[in-house]
mmCIF file of C-alpha atoms in Angstrom:
data_model
loop_
_atom_site.group_PDB
_atom_site.id
_atom_site.type_symbol
_atom_site.label_atom_id
_atom_site.label_comp_id
_atom_site.label_asym_id
_atom_site.label_seq_id
_atom_site.Cartn_x
_atom_site.Cartn_y
_atom_site.Cartn_z
ATOM 1 C CA MET A 15 10.384 -7.834 25.694
ATOM 2 C CA ARG A 16 8.003 -6.543 22.948
ATOM 3 C CA PRO A 17 7.074 -2.859 23.320
ATOM 4 C CA PRO A 18 3.444 -2.271 23.962
ATOM 5 C CA ALA A 19 1.355 -1.176 21.059
ATOM 6 C CA VAL A 20 0.938 2.568 20.571
ATOM 7 C CA LEU A 21 -2.755 3.439 20.103
ATOM 8 C CA THR A 22 -4.458 6.679 19.078
ATOM 9 C CA ARG A 23 -8.133 7.317 18.625
ATOM 10 C CA PRO A 24 -9.520 5.470 15.696
ATOM 11 C CA ARG A 25 -10.682 7.505 12.791
ATOM 12 C CA SER A 26 -13.700 6.470 10.897
ATOM 13 C CA VAL A 27 -13.306 6.655 7.133
ATOM 14 C CA LEU A 28 -15.187 5.319 4.088
ATOM 15 C CA THR A 29 -13.472 2.924 1.659
ATOM 16 C CA THR A 30 -12.079 5.919 -0.163
ATOM 17 C CA LEU A 31 -11.668 8.346 2.752
ATOM 18 C CA VAL A 32 -8.480 7.606 4.545
ATOM 19 C CA LEU A 33 -5.635 9.022 6.655
ATOM 20 C CA ALA A 34 -2.770 10.133 4.472
ATOM 21 C CA ALA A 35 0.252 12.361 5.690
ATOM 22 C CA GLY A 36 -1.724 13.450 8.763
ATOM 23 C CA LEU A 37 -4.736 14.620 6.749
ATOM 24 C CA LEU A 38 -7.953 13.224 5.632
ATOM 25 C CA VAL A 39 -7.974 12.730 1.930
ATOM 26 C CA ALA A 40 -11.130 12.053 -0.050
ATOM 27 C CA ALA A 41 -10.703 10.159 -3.289
ATOM 28 C CA PRO A 42 -13.661 9.851 -5.690
ATOM 29 C CA ALA A 43 -14.996 6.362 -6.227
ATOM 30 C CA PRO A 44 -13.789 5.199 -9.598
ATOM 31 C CA SER A 45 -16.521 4.963 -12.129
ATOM 32 C CA GLY A 46 -15.059 1.698 -13.576
ATOM 33 C CA ALA A 47 -15.419 -0.253 -10.407
ATOM 34 C CA ASP A 48 -16.761 -3.757 -11.022
ATOM 35 C CA THR A 49 -20.105 -4.028 -9.392
ATOM 36 C CA SER A 50 -20.286 -7.817 -9.996
ATOM 37 C CA ALA A 51 -17.671 -8.506 -7.376
ATOM 38 C CA PRO A 52 -19.224 -10.848 -4.613
ATOM 39 C CA VAL A 53 -18.112 -8.843 -1.680
ATOM 40 C CA THR A 54 -19.415 -5.350 -0.926
ATOM 41 C CA PRO A 55 -16.708 -3.109 0.597
ATOM 42 C CA VAL A 56 -17.567 -1.702 4.065
ATOM 43 C CA PRO A 57 -16.521 1.441 5.847
ATOM 44 C CA VAL A 58 -12.975 1.363 7.297
ATOM 45 C CA SER A 59 -11.226 2.939 10.258
ATOM 46 C CA SER A 60 -7.617 3.460 11.090
ATOM 47 C CA TYR A 61 -5.285 4.055 14.000
ATOM 48 C CA GLN A 62 -1.595 4.415 14.684
ATOM 49 C CA SER A 63 0.319 1.550 16.356
ATOM 50 C CA LYS A 64 3.846 0.164 16.539
ATOM 51 C CA ILE A 65 5.286 -3.200 15.498
ATOM 52 C CA VAL A 66 8.484 -3.518 17.425
ATOM 53 C CA ASN A 67 10.272 -0.344 16.284
ATOM 54 C CA ASP A 68 8.260 0.341 13.113
ATOM 55 C CA GLY A 69 5.587 2.967 13.173
ATOM 56 C CA THR A 70 2.396 1.347 11.797
ATOM 57 C CA THR A 71 -0.942 2.419 10.553
ATOM 58 C CA VAL A 72 -3.675 -0.216 11.072
ATOM 59 C CA TYR A 73 -6.788 -0.237 8.826
ATOM 60 C CA TYR A 74 -9.788 -2.303 9.665
ATOM 61 C CA PRO A 75 -13.571 -2.608 9.130
ATOM 62 C CA SER A 76 -15.142 0.036 11.314
ATOM 63 C CA ASN A 77 -17.667 -2.355 12.870
ATOM 64 C CA PRO A 78 -15.692 -5.589 13.034
ATOM 65 C CA THR A 79 -17.568 -8.797 13.799
ATOM 66 C CA GLY A 80 -15.907 -12.159 14.477
ATOM 67 C CA GLU A 81 -12.189 -12.693 13.843
ATOM 68 C CA LEU A 82 -10.444 -10.970 10.949
ATOM 69 C CA PRO A 83 -7.362 -12.181 9.056
ATOM 70 C CA VAL A 84 -4.320 -9.749 9.082
ATOM 71 C CA ALA A 85 -2.796 -8.615 5.829
ATOM 72 C CA LEU A 86 0.839 -7.485 6.332
ATOM 73 C CA LEU A 87 1.626 -4.843 3.608
ATOM 74 C CA LEU A 88 5.381 -4.837 2.717
ATOM 75 C CA GLN A 89 6.283 -1.483 1.369
ATOM 76 C CA GLY A 90 8.097 -0.793 -1.810
ATOM 77 C CA GLY A 91 11.799 0.328 -1.523
ATOM 78 C CA LYS A 92 12.164 3.938 -0.179
ATOM 79 C CA VAL A 93 8.324 4.354 0.054
ATOM 80 C CA HIS A 94 6.870 5.517 3.422
ATOM 81 C CA ARG A 95 3.838 3.827 4.610
ATOM 82 C CA GLN A 96 1.714 7.023 4.327
ATOM 83 C CA TYR A 97 1.558 6.501 0.638
ATOM 84 C CA TYR A 98 -0.455 3.263 0.819
ATOM 85 C CA SER A 99 -3.245 4.806 2.826
ATOM 86 C CA GLN A 100 -5.913 4.499 0.054
ATOM 87 C CA TYR A 101 -4.793 1.014 -1.091
ATOM 88 C CA ALA A 102 -4.664 -0.330 2.454
ATOM 89 C CA ALA A 103 -8.023 0.990 3.349
ATOM 90 C CA ALA A 104 -9.534 -0.456 0.095
ATOM 91 C CA VAL A 105 -8.124 -3.992 0.908
ATOM 92 C CA ALA A 106 -9.396 -3.663 4.561
ATOM 93 C CA SER A 107 -12.852 -2.858 3.221
ATOM 94 C CA TYR A 108 -13.100 -6.479 2.105
ATOM 95 C CA GLY A 109 -12.751 -7.854 5.482
ATOM 96 C CA PHE A 110 -9.061 -7.627 6.566
ATOM 97 C CA VAL A 111 -6.980 -5.933 9.257
ATOM 98 C CA VAL A 112 -4.218 -4.305 7.044
ATOM 99 C CA VAL A 113 -0.997 -3.294 8.844
ATOM 100 C CA THR A 114 1.397 -0.967 7.126
ATOM 101 C CA PRO A 115 4.737 -0.813 9.064
ATOM 102 C CA THR A 116 7.392 1.684 7.996
ATOM 103 C CA HIS A 117 10.466 -0.581 8.241
ATOM 104 C CA ARG A 118 13.755 1.251 7.967
ATOM 105 C CA ARG A 119 17.071 -0.693 7.711
ATOM 106 C CA LEU A 120 20.396 -1.018 6.031
ATOM 107 C CA ASN A 121 20.324 -2.650 2.618
ATOM 108 C CA PHE A 122 23.807 -3.090 1.434
ATOM 109 C CA PHE A 123 25.183 0.534 1.649
ATOM 110 C CA ASP A 124 21.797 2.344 1.845
ATOM 111 C CA THR A 125 19.731 2.979 4.958
ATOM 112 C CA ASN A 126 16.134 3.546 3.938
ATOM 113 C CA TYR A 127 12.707 2.019 3.855
ATOM 114 C CA TYR A 128 13.319 -1.644 2.953
ATOM 115 C CA THR A 129 11.345 -4.615 4.033
ATOM 116 C CA SER A 130 12.629 -7.736 5.709
ATOM 117 C CA THR A 131 11.514 -11.359 6.238
ATOM 118 C CA SER A 132 11.704 -10.624 10.008
ATOM 119 C CA GLN A 133 8.557 -8.595 9.674
ATOM 120 C CA VAL A 134 6.483 -11.737 9.563
ATOM 121 C CA GLY A 135 7.366 -12.909 13.095
ATOM 122 C CA GLU A 136 7.164 -9.375 14.400
ATOM 123 C CA THR A 137 3.769 -8.906 13.012
ATOM 124 C CA LEU A 138 2.517 -12.279 14.387
ATOM 125 C CA GLY A 139 3.724 -11.061 17.851
ATOM 126 C CA TRP A 140 1.871 -7.874 17.373
ATOM 127 C CA MET A 141 -1.325 -9.702 16.392
ATOM 128 C CA ALA A 142 -1.399 -11.655 19.614
ATOM 129 C CA THR A 143 -0.685 -8.619 21.787
ATOM 130 C CA GLU A 144 -3.172 -6.456 19.952
ATOM 131 C CA ASN A 145 -5.949 -9.056 20.078
ATOM 132 C CA ALA A 146 -5.433 -9.300 23.864
ATOM 133 C CA ALA A 147 -5.339 -5.630 24.662
ATOM 134 C CA ALA A 148 -8.515 -4.376 26.310
ATOM 135 C CA SER A 149 -7.698 -0.825 24.833
ATOM 136 C CA SER A 150 -7.358 -1.978 21.266
ATOM 137 C CA PRO A 151 -10.235 -1.331 18.779
ATOM 138 C CA LEU A 152 -9.414 -4.858 17.499
ATOM 139 C CA ASN A 153 -9.564 -6.608 20.985
ATOM 140 C CA GLY A 154 -10.920 -10.072 20.267
ATOM 141 C CA HIS A 155 -11.315 -9.454 16.539
ATOM 142 C CA ILE A 156 -7.914 -10.653 15.106
ATOM 143 C CA ASP A 157 -7.615 -14.183 13.812
ATOM 144 C CA THR A 158 -4.186 -14.795 15.279
ATOM 145 C CA ASP A 159 -3.644 -17.915 13.223
ATOM 146 C CA THR A 160 -4.096 -16.271 9.916
ATOM 147 C CA MET A 161 -1.847 -13.816 8.081
ATOM 148 C CA VAL A 162 -1.719 -12.956 4.410
ATOM 149 C CA LEU A 163 0.874 -10.912 2.582
ATOM 150 C CA LEU A 164 0.617 -7.831 0.398
ATOM 151 C CA GLY A 165 3.735 -6.333 -1.213
ATOM 152 C CA HIS A 166 4.903 -3.636 -3.596
ATOM 153 C CA SER A 167 8.093 -3.833 -5.715
ATOM 154 C CA PHE A 168 10.996 -4.536 -3.213
ATOM 155 C CA GLY A 169 8.321 -5.433 -0.647
ATOM 156 C CA GLY A 170 6.784 -7.890 -3.118
ATOM 157 C CA ALA A 171 10.121 -9.489 -3.832
ATOM 158 C CA THR A 172 10.559 -9.866 0.021
ATOM 159 C CA GLY A 173 7.122 -11.490 0.058
ATOM 160 C CA LEU A 174 8.210 -13.957 -2.680
ATOM 161 C CA SER A 175 11.200 -14.837 -0.569
ATOM 162 C CA ILE A 176 8.910 -15.283 2.497
ATOM 163 C CA THR A 177 6.806 -17.782 0.505
ATOM 164 C CA GLU A 178 9.794 -19.876 -0.280
ATOM 165 C CA ASP A 179 10.558 -20.522 3.347
ATOM 166 C CA LYS A 180 14.180 -19.532 3.174
ATOM 167 C CA CYS A 181 16.616 -16.834 4.161
ATOM 168 C CA SER A 182 17.672 -14.991 1.043
ATOM 169 C CA ILE A 183 19.829 -11.941 0.770
ATOM 170 C CA PRO A 184 18.930 -9.037 0.638
ATOM 171 C CA PHE A 185 15.570 -9.811 2.113
ATOM 172 C CA CYS A 186 16.656 -11.870 5.138
ATOM 173 C CA THR A 187 18.380 -9.878 7.863
ATOM 174 C CA THR A 188 18.595 -12.635 10.484
ATOM 175 C CA LEU A 189 20.529 -15.855 10.694
ATOM 176 C CA GLY A 190 17.569 -17.810 9.269
ATOM 177 C CA PHE A 191 13.898 -17.749 8.384
ATOM 178 C CA ASN A 192 11.111 -20.294 8.799
ATOM 179 C CA LEU A 193 7.749 -19.762 7.262
ATOM 180 C CA PRO A 194 5.059 -19.801 9.936
ATOM 181 C CA ASP A 195 1.959 -21.861 9.441
ATOM 182 C CA ALA A 196 -0.079 -18.757 9.952
ATOM 183 C CA VAL A 197 1.063 -17.342 6.531
ATOM 184 C CA LYS A 198 -1.611 -18.593 4.022
ATOM 185 C CA ALA A 199 -1.137 -16.573 0.724
ATOM 186 C CA GLY A 200 0.381 -13.576 -0.846
ATOM 187 C CA SER A 201 -0.485 -10.961 -3.496
ATOM 188 C CA PHE A 202 2.296 -8.795 -4.810
ATOM 189 C CA TYR A 203 2.243 -5.685 -7.089
ATOM 190 C CA GLY A 204 4.950 -4.624 -9.461
ATOM 191 C CA THR A 205 7.103 -7.565 -8.398
ATOM 192 C CA ASN A 206 9.423 -9.991 -10.082
ATOM 193 C CA ASN A 207 12.493 -12.140 -9.026
ATOM 194 C CA ALA A 208 14.956 -11.055 -11.722
ATOM 195 C CA ILE A 209 18.554 -11.343 -10.739
ATOM 196 C CA LEU A 210 20.836 -9.931 -13.474
ATOM 197 C CA GLY A 211 18.376 -11.119 -16.145
ATOM 198 C CA ILE A 212 18.049 -14.591 -14.615
ATOM 199 C CA TYR A 213 14.783 -15.785 -13.089
ATOM 200 C CA PRO A 214 15.311 -18.648 -10.485
ATOM 201 C CA ALA A 215 12.547 -21.071 -9.797
ATOM 202 C CA ILE A 216 10.293 -19.921 -6.991
ATOM 203 C CA ASP A 217 9.590 -22.750 -4.607
ATOM 204 C CA ASN A 218 6.532 -21.008 -3.121
ATOM 205 C CA GLN A 219 4.845 -22.889 -0.247
ATOM 206 C CA VAL A 220 1.697 -20.870 -0.298
ATOM 207 C CA PRO A 221 -0.514 -19.444 -3.187
ATOM 208 C CA VAL A 222 0.801 -16.402 -4.898
ATOM 209 C CA GLN A 223 -0.839 -13.796 -6.952
ATOM 210 C CA LEU A 224 1.165 -11.227 -9.118
ATOM 211 C CA VAL A 225 -0.708 -8.022 -10.033
ATOM 212 C CA GLN A 226 1.188 -6.155 -12.730
ATOM 213 C CA GLY A 227 0.616 -2.676 -14.294
ATOM 214 C CA GLN A 228 0.912 -3.001 -18.012
ATOM 215 C CA SER A 229 2.541 0.559 -18.092
ATOM 216 C CA ASP A 230 5.114 -0.190 -15.418
ATOM 217 C CA GLY A 231 8.544 1.171 -16.560
ATOM 218 C CA MET A 232 10.485 0.086 -13.405
ATOM 219 C CA ALA A 233 9.365 -3.519 -12.826
ATOM 220 C CA GLU A 234 8.403 -4.426 -16.458
ATOM 221 C CA PRO A 235 5.451 -6.551 -17.555
ATOM 222 C CA ALA A 236 7.754 -9.164 -19.228
ATOM 223 C CA GLN A 237 9.655 -9.507 -16.002
ATOM 224 C CA ALA A 238 6.422 -10.312 -14.090
ATOM 225 C CA GLU A 239 5.441 -12.827 -16.722
ATOM 226 C CA SER A 240 8.845 -14.565 -16.486
ATOM 227 C CA SER A 241 8.548 -14.649 -12.630
ATOM 228 C CA TYR A 242 4.963 -16.047 -12.849
ATOM 229 C CA ALA A 243 6.337 -18.872 -14.966
ATOM 230 C CA LYS A 244 8.786 -19.702 -12.381
ATOM 231 C CA LEU A 245 6.236 -20.117 -9.508
ATOM 232 C CA GLN A 246 6.558 -23.778 -8.876
ATOM 233 C CA HIS A 247 3.264 -24.488 -7.030
ATOM 234 C CA GLY A 248 -0.372 -23.378 -7.244
ATOM 235 C CA PRO A 249 -2.711 -22.068 -6.868
ATOM 236 C CA LYS A 250 -1.118 -19.015 -8.600
ATOM 237 C CA GLN A 251 -2.407 -16.082 -10.660
ATOM 238 C CA ILE A 252 -1.164 -13.130 -12.612
ATOM 239 C CA VAL A 253 -3.515 -10.130 -13.082
ATOM 240 C CA ARG A 254 -2.478 -7.684 -15.759
ATOM 241 C CA VAL A 255 -3.906 -4.170 -15.192
ATOM 242 C CA SER A 256 -4.198 -2.078 -18.334
ATOM 243 C CA GLY A 257 -2.920 1.504 -17.934
ATOM 244 C CA ALA A 258 -1.376 1.169 -14.397
ATOM 245 C CA ASN A 259 2.318 1.865 -13.959
ATOM 246 C CA HIS A 260 4.712 1.055 -11.021
ATOM 247 C CA TYR A 261 2.999 3.378 -8.609
ATOM 248 C CA GLY A 262 -0.627 2.270 -9.341
ATOM 249 C CA ILE A 263 -1.274 1.353 -5.712
ATOM 250 C CA THR A 264 0.215 4.352 -4.032
ATOM 251 C CA ASP A 265 -1.660 7.557 -3.140
ATOM 252 C CA VAL A 266 0.496 9.621 -5.650
ATOM 253 C CA GLN A 267 2.767 9.043 -8.590
ATOM 254 C CA SER A 268 6.501 8.647 -7.672
ATOM 255 C CA PRO A 269 6.191 9.255 -3.916
ATOM 256 C CA ALA A 270 8.738 11.590 -2.344
ATOM 257 C CA GLY A 271 11.994 9.902 -1.740
ATOM 258 C CA ALA A 272 11.292 6.900 -3.956
ATOM 259 C CA GLU A 273 12.733 6.150 -7.483
ATOM 260 C CA ALA A 274 10.777 8.069 -10.131
ATOM 261 C CA GLU A 275 8.560 6.133 -12.534
ATOM 262 C CA VAL A 276 9.592 6.641 -16.212
ATOM 263 C CA ASN A 277 6.212 5.823 -17.759
ATOM 264 C CA SER A 278 2.890 7.802 -17.253
ATOM 265 C CA GLN A 279 -0.275 6.127 -16.035
ATOM 266 C CA SER A 280 -3.373 6.475 -18.111
ATOM 267 C CA LEU A 281 -5.684 5.305 -15.306
ATOM 268 C CA SER A 282 -6.552 7.623 -12.480
ATOM 269 C CA GLN A 283 -4.962 6.819 -9.128
ATOM 270 C CA ALA A 284 -8.521 6.160 -7.768
ATOM 271 C CA ALA A 285 -9.147 3.605 -10.597
ATOM 272 C CA SER A 286 -5.835 1.759 -10.295
ATOM 273 C CA ILE A 287 -6.087 1.525 -6.529
ATOM 274 C CA GLU A 288 -9.635 0.228 -6.695
ATOM 275 C CA VAL A 289 -9.002 -2.450 -9.163
ATOM 276 C CA THR A 290 -5.671 -3.662 -7.772
ATOM 277 C CA ALA A 291 -7.086 -3.687 -4.228
ATOM 278 C CA ARG A 292 -10.235 -5.611 -5.202
ATOM 279 C CA TRP A 293 -8.278 -8.314 -7.052
ATOM 280 C CA ALA A 294 -5.756 -8.643 -4.262
ATOM 281 C CA ALA A 295 -8.422 -8.754 -1.592
ATOM 282 C CA LEU A 296 -10.651 -11.231 -3.315
ATOM 283 C CA TRP A 297 -7.727 -13.473 -4.275
ATOM 284 C CA LEU A 298 -6.643 -13.621 -0.652
ATOM 285 C CA ARG A 299 -10.194 -14.332 0.537
ATOM 286 C CA ALA A 300 -10.378 -17.085 -2.013
ATOM 287 C CA GLN A 301 -7.279 -18.806 -0.576
ATOM 288 C CA LEU A 302 -8.854 -18.520 2.924
ATOM 289 C CA GLY A 303 -11.846 -20.514 1.749
ATOM 290 C CA ASP A 304 -14.302 -17.930 0.393
ATOM 291 C CA ALA A 305 -16.044 -19.826 -2.461
ATOM 292 C CA ALA A 306 -17.739 -16.681 -3.921
ATOM 293 C CA ALA A 307 -14.447 -14.862 -4.095
ATOM 294 C CA ALA A 308 -12.855 -17.898 -5.690
ATOM 295 C CA SER A 309 -15.615 -18.033 -8.320
ATOM 296 C CA TYR A 310 -14.879 -14.378 -9.153
ATOM 297 C CA VAL A 311 -11.076 -14.357 -9.334
ATOM 298 C CA LEU A 312 -10.836 -17.745 -11.100
ATOM 299 C CA GLY A 313 -13.904 -17.381 -13.276
ATOM 300 C CA THR A 314 -16.342 -14.424 -13.830
ATOM 301 C CA GLY A 315 -14.083 -11.591 -12.767
ATOM 302 C CA ASP A 316 -11.812 -11.540 -15.833
ATOM 303 C CA ALA A 317 -14.713 -11.035 -18.240
ATOM 304 C CA ALA A 318 -16.521 -8.587 -15.989
ATOM 305 C CA ASP A 319 -13.599 -6.290 -15.409
ATOM 306 C CA PRO A 320 -12.444 -4.498 -18.638
ATOM 307 C CA LEU A 321 -9.215 -3.274 -16.968
ATOM 308 C CA VAL A 322 -7.665 -6.683 -16.488
ATOM 309 C CA THR A 323 -6.698 -9.911 -18.171
ATOM 310 C CA VAL A 324 -6.002 -12.831 -15.919
ATOM 311 C CA THR A 325 -4.129 -16.100 -16.045
ATOM 312 C CA SER A 326 -4.433 -18.714 -13.259
ATOM 313 C CA GLY A 327 -2.735 -21.990 -12.624
ATOM 314 C CA ASN A 328 -2.576 -24.851 -10.139
#
């Protein structure tokens, strides 16, 4: 039996005012934000829930209308969900319910925060339960047939494995995995599929975007380029973010407990979070049929945003 969702009173936050480590943290709006983007971010609220045994923070537009797609954020290795509060809120401000489970499990000989392909099915179960719960702020507002994926580092690699519709070690912790029809697309930051210098073909069954900080010293830009070339199916895209490093989407650099980045970041955290969240959110909206978002991520956005260079393929 699935445990009931654990709810607390929603907190209203602006796009850049979110819950982090139990405190409300205000981040200044980055001056470099691209005002030509076709979707205006809206205020966001958050509350605490639980997906099976994983503590989860849920971010959603404060005044939801209609049914919203769910974005499952797969955390980086050893990174607690609290460090994605600003990024998750920024993506949610573009019209998504963003869930950030803290998934703790054994990965070979290390028990820590590591994602798993099993989280897809668990999140789909949560979506149905939450949408039907009269006490939920999202009662009747979740599109239970639509999930997209966000991922960082190890979580992004898990996301790539999910898109291939197969059970791959070390990401699959069950006897098998089948990609649900509800999963429509993925956007992964600081991610590659290198295995001892080898880049296997990626038989992705849904559209994939890679977002890569050009100052990343842990998952290097050349590795992302090699992985992008191995994506077998389109639509696909790689977004190169100038001045961002491996922790360009987390609230702080080198979050406590995680591996330390070796390269500094020339962008402010606010700027790197804004640009990465905007490109991820609009790519995902485009794959769900938003024509204006598609026009931006596949056309006008590259020239309008001085922080990125973009390559797309079909």
